[in-house]
Amino acid sequence: MSPMTELGLRFVRRPGPGGRPANLAAFGATAVVALLVTFLIAGSLGLTHRSDRIGWRSADKAGPATAVGMLSLNDDQSVDGHRLSVLDLAVLKPSEPAPPGLDHAPKPGEVFVSPEVAKHWSSLGKQFGTDKPTGLISRKGLSSPEEYIVIRGVQTISADQHPQYVSSWHDKVWDSRMLGLLIAVAFGITLVLFPILSLVGQAAGVAAKRREHRLAALRLAGATRTQVLWLSAVEQAVLGLAGAVAGLVGYTVLSPLIAQIPLGGGRWYISDITVQWWTVLVVLVAVPILSVISALIGLGRVSITPLGVVRGQTRKGVNAVRLGLLVIGPAILGYYGLRGAFVPVLIGVGFAALAVRVIGPFAVQVIGKIMAGNANRAVTLLAGRRLVDDPKGAFRPVAALVLSGFVTGFISVFMPSDDANSSFQDMRIGVALLLSLVFLTVAASTAAGAVGTALDQAAPARALRRSGVPLQVIERAARLAAVVPVLGVGLPVVGFGALCGLALSGGKVITQGSSGLILLLGQVIVGLVLVAVAGAAGAPVLRKASAN
């Protein structure tokens, strides 16, 4: 083991003054990232598993001469408030194995039902002409435990019913509803990707910031740039790996609850969303690597200018040239929004979210200058100078929160209210699920950012306390510096997200009623609560770190 590797492991075990809360914050944030990544991968695979079992019902790619069966699906009925699907099936080749979930191919007049339909058969028997179903459809032929479906054997299906022809009961054909959900999931992943990446950076940045001065001292003592970066990578990799393991364990524990989400027509079989070995491998490798990359980016100036770190020099500010990014995303969405070009739309959303992330510090810097220039109180002056001196550092703790405002504003124009449409029901549940993921990311990111900011401000806060500035003034200035970016940047970003949503929809507001407005108000309230909680979490750390 190299000396730097050994030293890195030692720093993990004994992080030094202030290092333990930083490591705990980084560990917790990384665990949340691993949990979310596992959820997104397992959920996407779960849709695939569902579709594999029922995809043959959507098949229509065989000719009458070669088909094993012909079918017609009707889902206009309902039972006890649930949509009932009735599938008429004419088996053309009885020698072929039975369709998935059935013990034999249904003959004309035979009726197979799902377990949920069997519970209500007393009211359905007369309609289907039998007092008792021929058999139950097993889970191998159902999309969910709550699916309401009847498979009825028929002699043939007339041409005016537009029959579908099936070449095999095990065709790899996507079920239309599952395919729509998978596309929505891909779109949702794009929206939540930047908050998650922001959280990864936050998790790495908290610990990296703490170790910045220590590593700078090692550079001044003679350590090479490569040795310093390797030491930091070892530290962050250990924290990232521990967080990834915790996230996987957390997902496994929460799986029974996740399986209760009624998406795509019902709850989930737990086996559908159970993580596979390669998913575990991806999480255990990807999360630590992302953490290490983020940490090394954050330590760039240590490897280049260690004297600057020791002397407390601040980073360069940001310029207004990046404002041009604000027009790229909406322009792409406006051009491709109604053309069905899925990948360009995802790229447009990515550019819009990137614009928020890049321009945020510039906006914070401008707000800070206004505050400092018009300050008539010490609290306002300190907060304004803090925003001007390090706008990137001030924006970092609230970056995920501001990005969540973009997500909320974007989807606020797509909130249908038709309860009878199953696709709209899926859309509303999907939006609620997406916002839950975003807010979970925001909560973890804001809390970790509060700890990081407190440690970052320990030295100037200590100097202020020694010069006689009351601790209350320092803490109030820190809270004000945290709230201002949320209000000054977050609220305009909500409008920018709504603008991108309108560009995608061709200027049409699909939201009906007050659901979109409620969504936006909920975002503002949640954001302010999170900032207040994060401020409360960072205050003890700042108080303790600036005491000596």
JSON list of N, CA and C in Angstrom, two decimals, residues 411-473:
[
{"chain": "A", "resi": 411, "resn": "ILE", "atom": "N", "xyz": [-43.13, 21.12, -15.24]},
{"chain": "A", "resi": 411, "resn": "ILE", "atom": "CA", "xyz": [-44.24, 20.16, -15.29]},
{"chain": "A", "resi": 411, "resn": "ILE", "atom": "C", "xyz": [-45.56, 20.79, -14.85]},
{"chain": "A", "resi": 412, "resn": "SER", "atom": "N", "xyz": [-45.51, 22.03, -14.34]},
{"chain": "A", "resi": 412, "resn": "SER", "atom": "CA", "xyz": [-46.76, 22.66, -13.89]},
{"chain": "A", "resi": 412, "resn": "SER", "atom": "C", "xyz": [-47.72, 22.91, -15.04]},
{"chain": "A", "resi": 413, "resn": "VAL", "atom": "N", "xyz": [-47.21, 22.92, -16.27]},
{"chain": "A", "resi": 413, "resn": "VAL", "atom": "CA", "xyz": [-48.10, 23.14, -17.43]},
{"chain": "A", "resi": 413, "resn": "VAL", "atom": "C", "xyz": [-48.62, 21.83, -17.99]},
{"chain": "A", "resi": 414, "resn": "PHE", "atom": "N", "xyz": [-48.21, 20.68, -17.35]},
{"chain": "A", "resi": 414, "resn": "PHE", "atom": "CA", "xyz": [-48.65, 19.37, -17.85]},
{"chain": "A", "resi": 414, "resn": "PHE", "atom": "C", "xyz": [-49.38, 18.60, -16.75]},
{"chain": "A", "resi": 415, "resn": "MET", "atom": "N", "xyz": [-50.40, 19.16, -16.17]},
{"chain": "A", "resi": 415, "resn": "MET", "atom": "CA", "xyz": [-51.11, 18.48, -15.07]},
{"chain": "A", "resi": 415, "resn": "MET", "atom": "C", "xyz": [-52.57, 18.25, -15.46]},
{"chain": "A", "resi": 416, "resn": "PRO", "atom": "N", "xyz": [-52.91, 17.15, -16.15]},
{"chain": "A", "resi": 416, "resn": "PRO", "atom": "CA", "xyz": [-54.29, 16.88, -16.55]},
{"chain": "A", "resi": 416, "resn": "PRO", "atom": "C", "xyz": [-55.15, 16.52, -15.35]},
{"chain": "A", "resi": 417, "resn": "SER", "atom": "N", "xyz": [-56.46, 16.62, -15.51]},
{"chain": "A", "resi": 417, "resn": "SER", "atom": "CA", "xyz": [-57.37, 16.34, -14.39]},
{"chain": "A", "resi": 417, "resn": "SER", "atom": "C", "xyz": [-58.47, 15.35, -14.77]},
{"chain": "A", "resi": 418, "resn": "ASP", "atom": "N", "xyz": [-58.33, 14.62, -15.88]},
{"chain": "A", "resi": 418, "resn": "ASP", "atom": "CA", "xyz": [-59.33, 13.66, -16.31]},
{"chain": "A", "resi": 418, "resn": "ASP", "atom": "C", "xyz": [-59.11, 12.35, -15.56]},
{"chain": "A", "resi": 419, "resn": "ASP", "atom": "N", "xyz": [-59.92, 12.08, -14.53]},
{"chain": "A", "resi": 419, "resn": "ASP", "atom": "CA", "xyz": [-59.74, 10.89, -13.70]},
{"chain": "A", "resi": 419, "resn": "ASP", "atom": "C", "xyz": [-60.05, 9.60, -14.46]},
{"chain": "A", "resi": 420, "resn": "ALA", "atom": "N", "xyz": [-60.87, 9.68, -15.52]},
{"chain": "A", "resi": 420, "resn": "ALA", "atom": "CA", "xyz": [-61.26, 8.47, -16.23]},
{"chain": "A", "resi": 420, "resn": "ALA", "atom": "C", "xyz": [-60.18, 7.96, -17.17]},
{"chain": "A", "resi": 421, "resn": "ASN", "atom": "N", "xyz": [-59.24, 8.78, -17.51]},
{"chain": "A", "resi": 421, "resn": "ASN", "atom": "CA", "xyz": [-58.19, 8.39, -18.45]},
{"chain": "A", "resi": 421, "resn": "ASN", "atom": "C", "xyz": [-57.03, 7.76, -17.68]},
{"chain": "A", "resi": 422, "resn": "SER", "atom": "N", "xyz": [-56.74, 6.48, -17.98]},
{"chain": "A", "resi": 422, "resn": "SER", "atom": "CA", "xyz": [-55.69, 5.78, -17.24]},
{"chain": "A", "resi": 422, "resn": "SER", "atom": "C", "xyz": [-54.31, 6.39, -17.49]},
{"chain": "A", "resi": 423, "resn": "SER", "atom": "N", "xyz": [-54.09, 6.89, -18.70]},
{"chain": "A", "resi": 423, "resn": "SER", "atom": "CA", "xyz": [-52.79, 7.52, -18.99]},
{"chain": "A", "resi": 423, "resn": "SER", "atom": "C", "xyz": [-52.60, 8.78, -18.14]},
{"chain": "A", "resi": 424, "resn": "PHE", "atom": "N", "xyz": [-53.68, 9.55, -17.97]},
{"chain": "A", "resi": 424, "resn": "PHE", "atom": "CA", "xyz": [-53.59, 10.75, -17.15]},
{"chain": "A", "resi": 424, "resn": "PHE", "atom": "C", "xyz": [-53.35, 10.39, -15.67]},
{"chain": "A", "resi": 425, "resn": "GLN", "atom": "N", "xyz": [-53.96, 9.27, -15.24]},
{"chain": "A", "resi": 425, "resn": "GLN", "atom": "CA", "xyz": [-53.72, 8.83, -13.87]},
{"chain": "A", "resi": 425, "resn": "GLN", "atom": "C", "xyz": [-52.25, 8.48, -13.68]},
{"chain": "A", "resi": 426, "resn": "ASP", "atom": "N", "xyz": [-51.69, 7.75, -14.64]},
{"chain": "A", "resi": 426, "resn": "ASP", "atom": "CA", "xyz": [-50.26, 7.42, -14.57]},
{"chain": "A", "resi": 426, "resn": "ASP", "atom": "C", "xyz": [-49.42, 8.69, -14.56]},
{"chain": "A", "resi": 427, "resn": "MET", "atom": "N", "xyz": [-49.85, 9.68, -15.35]},
{"chain": "A", "resi": 427, "resn": "MET", "atom": "CA", "xyz": [-49.08, 10.93, -15.46]},
{"chain": "A", "resi": 427, "resn": "MET", "atom": "C", "xyz": [-49.07, 11.66, -14.12]},
{"chain": "A", "resi": 428, "resn": "ARG", "atom": "N", "xyz": [-50.22, 11.70, -13.46]},
{"chain": "A", "resi": 428, "resn": "ARG", "atom": "CA", "xyz": [-50.27, 12.40, -12.17]},
{"chain": "A", "resi": 428, "resn": "ARG", "atom": "C", "xyz": [-49.44, 11.68, -11.12]},
{"chain": "A", "resi": 429, "resn": "ILE", "atom": "N", "xyz": [-49.56, 10.34, -11.09]},
{"chain": "A", "resi": 429, "resn": "ILE", "atom": "CA", "xyz": [-48.75, 9.57, -10.14]},
{"chain": "A", "resi": 429, "resn": "ILE", "atom": "C", "xyz": [-47.27, 9.74, -10.45]},
{"chain": "A", "resi": 430, "resn": "GLY", "atom": "N", "xyz": [-46.93, 9.75, -11.76]},
{"chain": "A", "resi": 430, "resn": "GLY", "atom": "CA", "xyz": [-45.54, 9.94, -12.15]},
{"chain": "A", "resi": 430, "resn": "GLY", "atom": "C", "xyz": [-45.02, 11.30, -11.72]},
{"chain": "A", "resi": 431, "resn": "VAL", "atom": "N", "xyz": [-45.84, 12.34, -11.88]},
{"chain": "A", "resi": 431, "resn": "VAL", "atom": "CA", "xyz": [-45.42, 13.68, -11.46]},
{"chain": "A", "resi": 431, "resn": "VAL", "atom": "C", "xyz": [-45.19, 13.72, -9.95]},
{"chain": "A", "resi": 432, "resn": "ALA", "atom": "N", "xyz": [-46.11, 13.12, -9.19]},
{"chain": "A", "resi": 432, "resn": "ALA", "atom": "CA", "xyz": [-45.95, 13.08, -7.74]},
{"chain": "A", "resi": 432, "resn": "ALA", "atom": "C", "xyz": [-44.68, 12.33, -7.35]},
{"chain": "A", "resi": 433, "resn": "LEU", "atom": "N", "xyz": [-44.42, 11.23, -8.06]},
{"chain": "A", "resi": 433, "resn": "LEU", "atom": "CA", "xyz": [-43.22, 10.44, -7.78]},
{"chain": "A", "resi": 433, "resn": "LEU", "atom": "C", "xyz": [-41.96, 11.23, -8.13]},
{"chain": "A", "resi": 434, "resn": "LEU", "atom": "N", "xyz": [-42.00, 11.90, -9.27]},
{"chain": "A", "resi": 434, "resn": "LEU", "atom": "CA", "xyz": [-40.85, 12.69, -9.70]},
{"chain": "A", "resi": 434, "resn": "LEU", "atom": "C", "xyz": [-40.55, 13.80, -8.70]},
{"chain": "A", "resi": 435, "resn": "LEU", "atom": "N", "xyz": [-41.60, 14.50, -8.26]},
{"chain": "A", "resi": 435, "resn": "LEU", "atom": "CA", "xyz": [-41.39, 15.58, -7.30]},
{"chain": "A", "resi": 435, "resn": "LEU", "atom": "C", "xyz": [-40.88, 15.03, -5.96]},
{"chain": "A", "resi": 436, "resn": "SER", "atom": "N", "xyz": [-41.34, 13.84, -5.59]},
{"chain": "A", "resi": 436, "resn": "SER", "atom": "CA", "xyz": [-40.83, 13.24, -4.34]},
{"chain": "A", "resi": 436, "resn": "SER", "atom": "C", "xyz": [-39.33, 12.99, -4.45]},
{"chain": "A", "resi": 437, "resn": "LEU", "atom": "N", "xyz": [-38.90, 12.47, -5.60]},
{"chain": "A", "resi": 437, "resn": "LEU", "atom": "CA", "xyz": [-37.46, 12.24, -5.80]},
{"chain": "A", "resi": 437, "resn": "LEU", "atom": "C", "xyz": [-36.70, 13.55, -5.77]},
{"chain": "A", "resi": 438, "resn": "VAL", "atom": "N", "xyz": [-37.25, 14.56, -6.44]},
{"chain": "A", "resi": 438, "resn": "VAL", "atom": "CA", "xyz": [-36.57, 15.85, -6.48]},
{"chain": "A", "resi": 438, "resn": "VAL", "atom": "C", "xyz": [-36.46, 16.46, -5.09]},
{"chain": "A", "resi": 439, "resn": "PHE", "atom": "N", "xyz": [-37.55, 16.41, -4.34]},
{"chain": "A", "resi": 439, "resn": "PHE", "atom": "CA", "xyz": [-37.53, 17.02, -3.00]},
{"chain": "A", "resi": 439, "resn": "PHE", "atom": "C", "xyz": [-36.63, 16.25, -2.05]},
{"chain": "A", "resi": 440, "resn": "LEU", "atom": "N", "xyz": [-36.57, 14.90, -2.22]},
{"chain": "A", "resi": 440, "resn": "LEU", "atom": "CA", "xyz": [-35.64, 14.13, -1.40]},
{"chain": "A", "resi": 440, "resn": "LEU", "atom": "C", "xyz": [-34.21, 14.54, -1.72]},
{"chain": "A", "resi": 441, "resn": "THR", "atom": "N", "xyz": [-33.93, 14.71, -3.01]},
{"chain": "A", "resi": 441, "resn": "THR", "atom": "CA", "xyz": [-32.60, 15.18, -3.42]},
{"chain": "A", "resi": 441, "resn": "THR", "atom": "C", "xyz": [-32.31, 16.56, -2.85]},
{"chain": "A", "resi": 442, "resn": "VAL", "atom": "N", "xyz": [-33.30, 17.42, -2.93]},
{"chain": "A", "resi": 442, "resn": "VAL", "atom": "CA", "xyz": [-33.13, 18.79, -2.45]},
{"chain": "A", "resi": 442, "resn": "VAL", "atom": "C", "xyz": [-32.87, 18.81, -0.95]},
{"chain": "A", "resi": 443, "resn": "ALA", "atom": "N", "xyz": [-33.62, 18.01, -0.20]},
{"chain": "A", "resi": 443, "resn": "ALA", "atom": "CA", "xyz": [-33.45, 17.99, 1.25]},
{"chain": "A", "resi": 443, "resn": "ALA", "atom": "C", "xyz": [-32.04, 17.55, 1.62]},
{"chain": "A", "resi": 444, "resn": "ALA", "atom": "N", "xyz": [-31.57, 16.47, 0.98]},
{"chain": "A", "resi": 444, "resn": "ALA", "atom": "CA", "xyz": [-30.21, 15.98, 1.27]},
{"chain": "A", "resi": 444, "resn": "ALA", "atom": "C", "xyz": [-29.16, 16.99, 0.85]},
{"chain": "A", "resi": 445, "resn": "SER", "atom": "N", "xyz": [-29.36, 17.59, -0.33]},
{"chain": "A", "resi": 445, "resn": "SER", "atom": "CA", "xyz": [-28.38, 18.53, -0.85]},
{"chain": "A", "resi": 445, "resn": "SER", "atom": "C", "xyz": [-28.32, 19.79, 0.00]},
{"chain": "A", "resi": 446, "resn": "THR", "atom": "N", "xyz": [-29.49, 20.30, 0.38]},
{"chain": "A", "resi": 446, "resn": "THR", "atom": "CA", "xyz": [-29.52, 21.53, 1.18]},
{"chain": "A", "resi": 446, "resn": "THR", "atom": "C", "xyz": [-28.90, 21.31, 2.55]},
{"chain": "A", "resi": 447, "resn": "ALA", "atom": "N", "xyz": [-29.19, 20.17, 3.17]},
{"chain": "A", "resi": 447, "resn": "ALA", "atom": "CA", "xyz": [-28.61, 19.89, 4.49]},
{"chain": "A", "resi": 447, "resn": "ALA", "atom": "C", "xyz": [-27.10, 19.74, 4.40]},
{"chain": "A", "resi": 448, "resn": "ALA", "atom": "N", "xyz": [-26.64, 18.97, 3.39]},
{"chain": "A", "resi": 448, "resn": "ALA", "atom": "CA", "xyz": [-25.19, 18.81, 3.22]},
{"chain": "A", "resi": 448, "resn": "ALA", "atom": "C", "xyz": [-24.53, 20.15, 2.90]},
{"chain": "A", "resi": 449, "resn": "GLY", "atom": "N", "xyz": [-25.22, 20.94, 2.07]},
{"chain": "A", "resi": 449, "resn": "GLY", "atom": "CA", "xyz": [-24.67, 22.25, 1.72]},
{"chain": "A", "resi": 449, "resn": "GLY", "atom": "C", "xyz": [-24.58, 23.17, 2.90]},
{"chain": "A", "resi": 450, "resn": "ALA", "atom": "N", "xyz": [-25.55, 23.08, 3.81]},
{"chain": "A", "resi": 450, "resn": "ALA", "atom": "CA", "xyz": [-25.51, 23.93, 5.00]},
{"chain": "A", "resi": 450, "resn": "ALA", "atom": "C", "xyz": [-24.30, 23.61, 5.86]},
{"chain": "A", "resi": 451, "resn": "VAL", "atom": "N", "xyz": [-24.01, 22.31, 5.99]},
{"chain": "A", "resi": 451, "resn": "VAL", "atom": "CA", "xyz": [-22.83, 21.91, 6.77]},
{"chain": "A", "resi": 451, "resn": "VAL", "atom": "C", "xyz": [-21.56, 22.39, 6.07]},
{"chain": "A", "resi": 452, "resn": "GLY", "atom": "N", "xyz": [-21.51, 22.19, 4.74]},
{"chain": "A", "resi": 452, "resn": "GLY", "atom": "CA", "xyz": [-20.34, 22.62, 4.00]},
{"chain": "A", "resi": 452, "resn": "GLY", "atom": "C", "xyz": [-20.12, 24.12, 4.07]},
{"chain": "A", "resi": 453, "resn": "THR", "atom": "N", "xyz": [-21.21, 24.88, 3.95]},
{"chain": "A", "resi": 453, "resn": "THR", "atom": "CA", "xyz": [-21.10, 26.34, 4.02]},
{"chain": "A", "resi": 453, "resn": "THR", "atom": "C", "xyz": [-20.63, 26.79, 5.40]},
{"chain": "A", "resi": 454, "resn": "ALA", "atom": "N", "xyz": [-21.16, 26.12, 6.43]},
{"chain": "A", "resi": 454, "resn": "ALA", "atom": "CA", "xyz": [-20.74, 26.47, 7.79]},
{"chain": "A", "resi": 454, "resn": "ALA", "atom": "C", "xyz": [-19.24, 26.25, 7.97]},
{"chain": "A", "resi": 455, "resn": "LEU", "atom": "N", "xyz": [-18.74, 25.12, 7.46]},
{"chain": "A", "resi": 455, "resn": "LEU", "atom": "CA", "xyz": [-17.30, 24.85, 7.57]},
{"chain": "A", "resi": 455, "resn": "LEU", "atom": "C", "xyz": [-16.51, 25.82, 6.70]},
{"chain": "A", "resi": 456, "resn": "ASP", "atom": "N", "xyz": [-17.08, 26.17, 5.56]},
{"chain": "A", "resi": 456, "resn": "ASP", "atom": "CA", "xyz": [-16.41, 27.09, 4.65]},
{"chain": "A", "resi": 456, "resn": "ASP", "atom": "C", "xyz": [-16.27, 28.47, 5.27]},
{"chain": "A", "resi": 457, "resn": "GLN", "atom": "N", "xyz": [-17.27, 28.87, 6.04]},
{"chain": "A", "resi": 457, "resn": "GLN", "atom": "CA", "xyz": [-17.28, 30.20, 6.64]},
{"chain": "A", "resi": 457, "resn": "GLN", "atom": "C", "xyz": [-16.67, 30.25, 8.04]},
{"chain": "A", "resi": 458, "resn": "ALA", "atom": "N", "xyz": [-16.11, 29.12, 8.47]},
{"chain": "A", "resi": 458, "resn": "ALA", "atom": "CA", "xyz": [-15.60, 29.07, 9.85]},
{"chain": "A", "resi": 458, "resn": "ALA", "atom": "C", "xyz": [-14.49, 30.09, 10.08]},
{"chain": "A", "resi": 459, "resn": "ALA", "atom": "N", "xyz": [-13.54, 30.16, 9.12]},
{"chain": "A", "resi": 459, "resn": "ALA", "atom": "CA", "xyz": [-12.39, 31.06, 9.32]},
{"chain": "A", "resi": 459, "resn": "ALA", "atom": "C", "xyz": [-12.81, 32.54, 9.36]},
{"chain": "A", "resi": 460, "resn": "PRO", "atom": "N", "xyz": [-13.56, 33.04, 8.36]},
{"chain": "A", "resi": 460, "resn": "PRO", "atom": "CA", "xyz": [-13.98, 34.45, 8.45]},
{"chain": "A", "resi": 460, "resn": "PRO", "atom": "C", "xyz": [-14.90, 34.70, 9.66]},
{"chain": "A", "resi": 461, "resn": "ALA", "atom": "N", "xyz": [-15.73, 33.72, 10.00]},
{"chain": "A", "resi": 461, "resn": "ALA", "atom": "CA", "xyz": [-16.60, 33.90, 11.16]},
{"chain": "A", "resi": 461, "resn": "ALA", "atom": "C", "xyz": [-15.78, 33.99, 12.45]},
{"chain": "A", "resi": 462, "resn": "ARG", "atom": "N", "xyz": [-14.72, 33.18, 12.49]},
{"chain": "A", "resi": 462, "resn": "ARG", "atom": "CA", "xyz": [-13.85, 33.22, 13.67]},
{"chain": "A", "resi": 462, "resn": "ARG", "atom": "C", "xyz": [-13.17, 34.59, 13.78]},
{"chain": "A", "resi": 463, "resn": "ALA", "atom": "N", "xyz": [-12.74, 35.10, 12.64]},
{"chain": "A", "resi": 463, "resn": "ALA", "atom": "CA", "xyz": [-12.09, 36.42, 12.64]},
{"chain": "A", "resi": 463, "resn": "ALA", "atom": "C", "xyz": [-13.07, 37.51, 13.06]},
{"chain": "A", "resi": 464, "resn": "LEU", "atom": "N", "xyz": [-14.31, 37.42, 12.60]},
{"chain": "A", "resi": 464, "resn": "LEU", "atom": "CA", "xyz": [-15.31, 38.40, 12.99]},
{"chain": "A", "resi": 464, "resn": "LEU", "atom": "C", "xyz": [-15.61, 38.34, 14.47]},
{"chain": "A", "resi": 465, "resn": "ARG", "atom": "N", "xyz": [-15.68, 37.13, 15.02]},
{"chain": "A", "resi": 465, "resn": "ARG", "atom": "CA", "xyz": [-15.96, 37.00, 16.45]},
{"chain": "A", "resi": 465, "resn": "ARG", "atom": "C", "xyz": [-14.82, 37.58, 17.28]},
{"chain": "A", "resi": 466, "resn": "ARG", "atom": "N", "xyz": [-13.58, 37.36, 16.82]},
{"chain": "A", "resi": 466, "resn": "ARG", "atom": "CA", "xyz": [-12.43, 37.91, 17.54]},
{"chain": "A", "resi": 466, "resn": "ARG", "atom": "C", "xyz": [-12.39, 39.43, 17.46]},
{"chain": "A", "resi": 467, "resn": "SER", "atom": "N", "xyz": [-12.95, 39.97, 16.38]},
{"chain": "A", "resi": 467, "resn": "SER", "atom": "CA", "xyz": [-12.96, 41.44, 16.25]},
{"chain": "A", "resi": 467, "resn": "SER", "atom": "C", "xyz": [-14.15, 42.08, 16.95]},
{"chain": "A", "resi": 468, "resn": "GLY", "atom": "N", "xyz": [-15.01, 41.24, 17.58]},
{"chain": "A", "resi": 468, "resn": "GLY", "atom": "CA", "xyz": [-16.09, 41.78, 18.38]},
{"chain": "A", "resi": 468, "resn": "GLY", "atom": "C", "xyz": [-17.48, 41.72, 17.78]},
{"chain": "A", "resi": 469, "resn": "VAL", "atom": "N", "xyz": [-17.61, 41.13, 16.60]},
{"chain": "A", "resi": 469, "resn": "VAL", "atom": "CA", "xyz": [-18.94, 41.03, 15.99]},
{"chain": "A", "resi": 469, "resn": "VAL", "atom": "C", "xyz": [-19.73, 39.96, 16.74]},
{"chain": "A", "resi": 470, "resn": "PRO", "atom": "N", "xyz": [-20.95, 40.27, 17.20]},
{"chain": "A", "resi": 470, "resn": "PRO", "atom": "CA", "xyz": [-21.74, 39.28, 17.94]},
{"chain": "A", "resi": 470, "resn": "PRO", "atom": "C", "xyz": [-22.04, 38.04, 17.09]},
{"chain": "A", "resi": 471, "resn": "LEU", "atom": "N", "xyz": [-22.08, 36.89, 17.74]},
{"chain": "A", "resi": 471, "resn": "LEU", "atom": "CA", "xyz": [-22.36, 35.63, 17.04]},
{"chain": "A", "resi": 471, "resn": "LEU", "atom": "C", "xyz": [-23.73, 35.67, 16.38]},
{"chain": "A", "resi": 472, "resn": "GLN", "atom": "N", "xyz": [-24.70, 36.31, 17.02]},
{"chain": "A", "resi": 472, "resn": "GLN", "atom": "CA", "xyz": [-26.05, 36.37, 16.43]},
{"chain": "A", "resi": 472, "resn": "GLN", "atom": "C", "xyz": [-26.04, 37.08, 15.08]},
{"chain": "A", "resi": 473, "resn": "VAL", "atom": "N", "xyz": [-25.24, 38.13, 14.99]},
{"chain": "A", "resi": 473, "resn": "VAL", "atom": "CA", "xyz": [-25.16, 38.86, 13.71]},
{"chain": "A", "resi": 473, "resn": "VAL", "atom": "C", "xyz": [-24.57, 37.96, 12.62]}
]
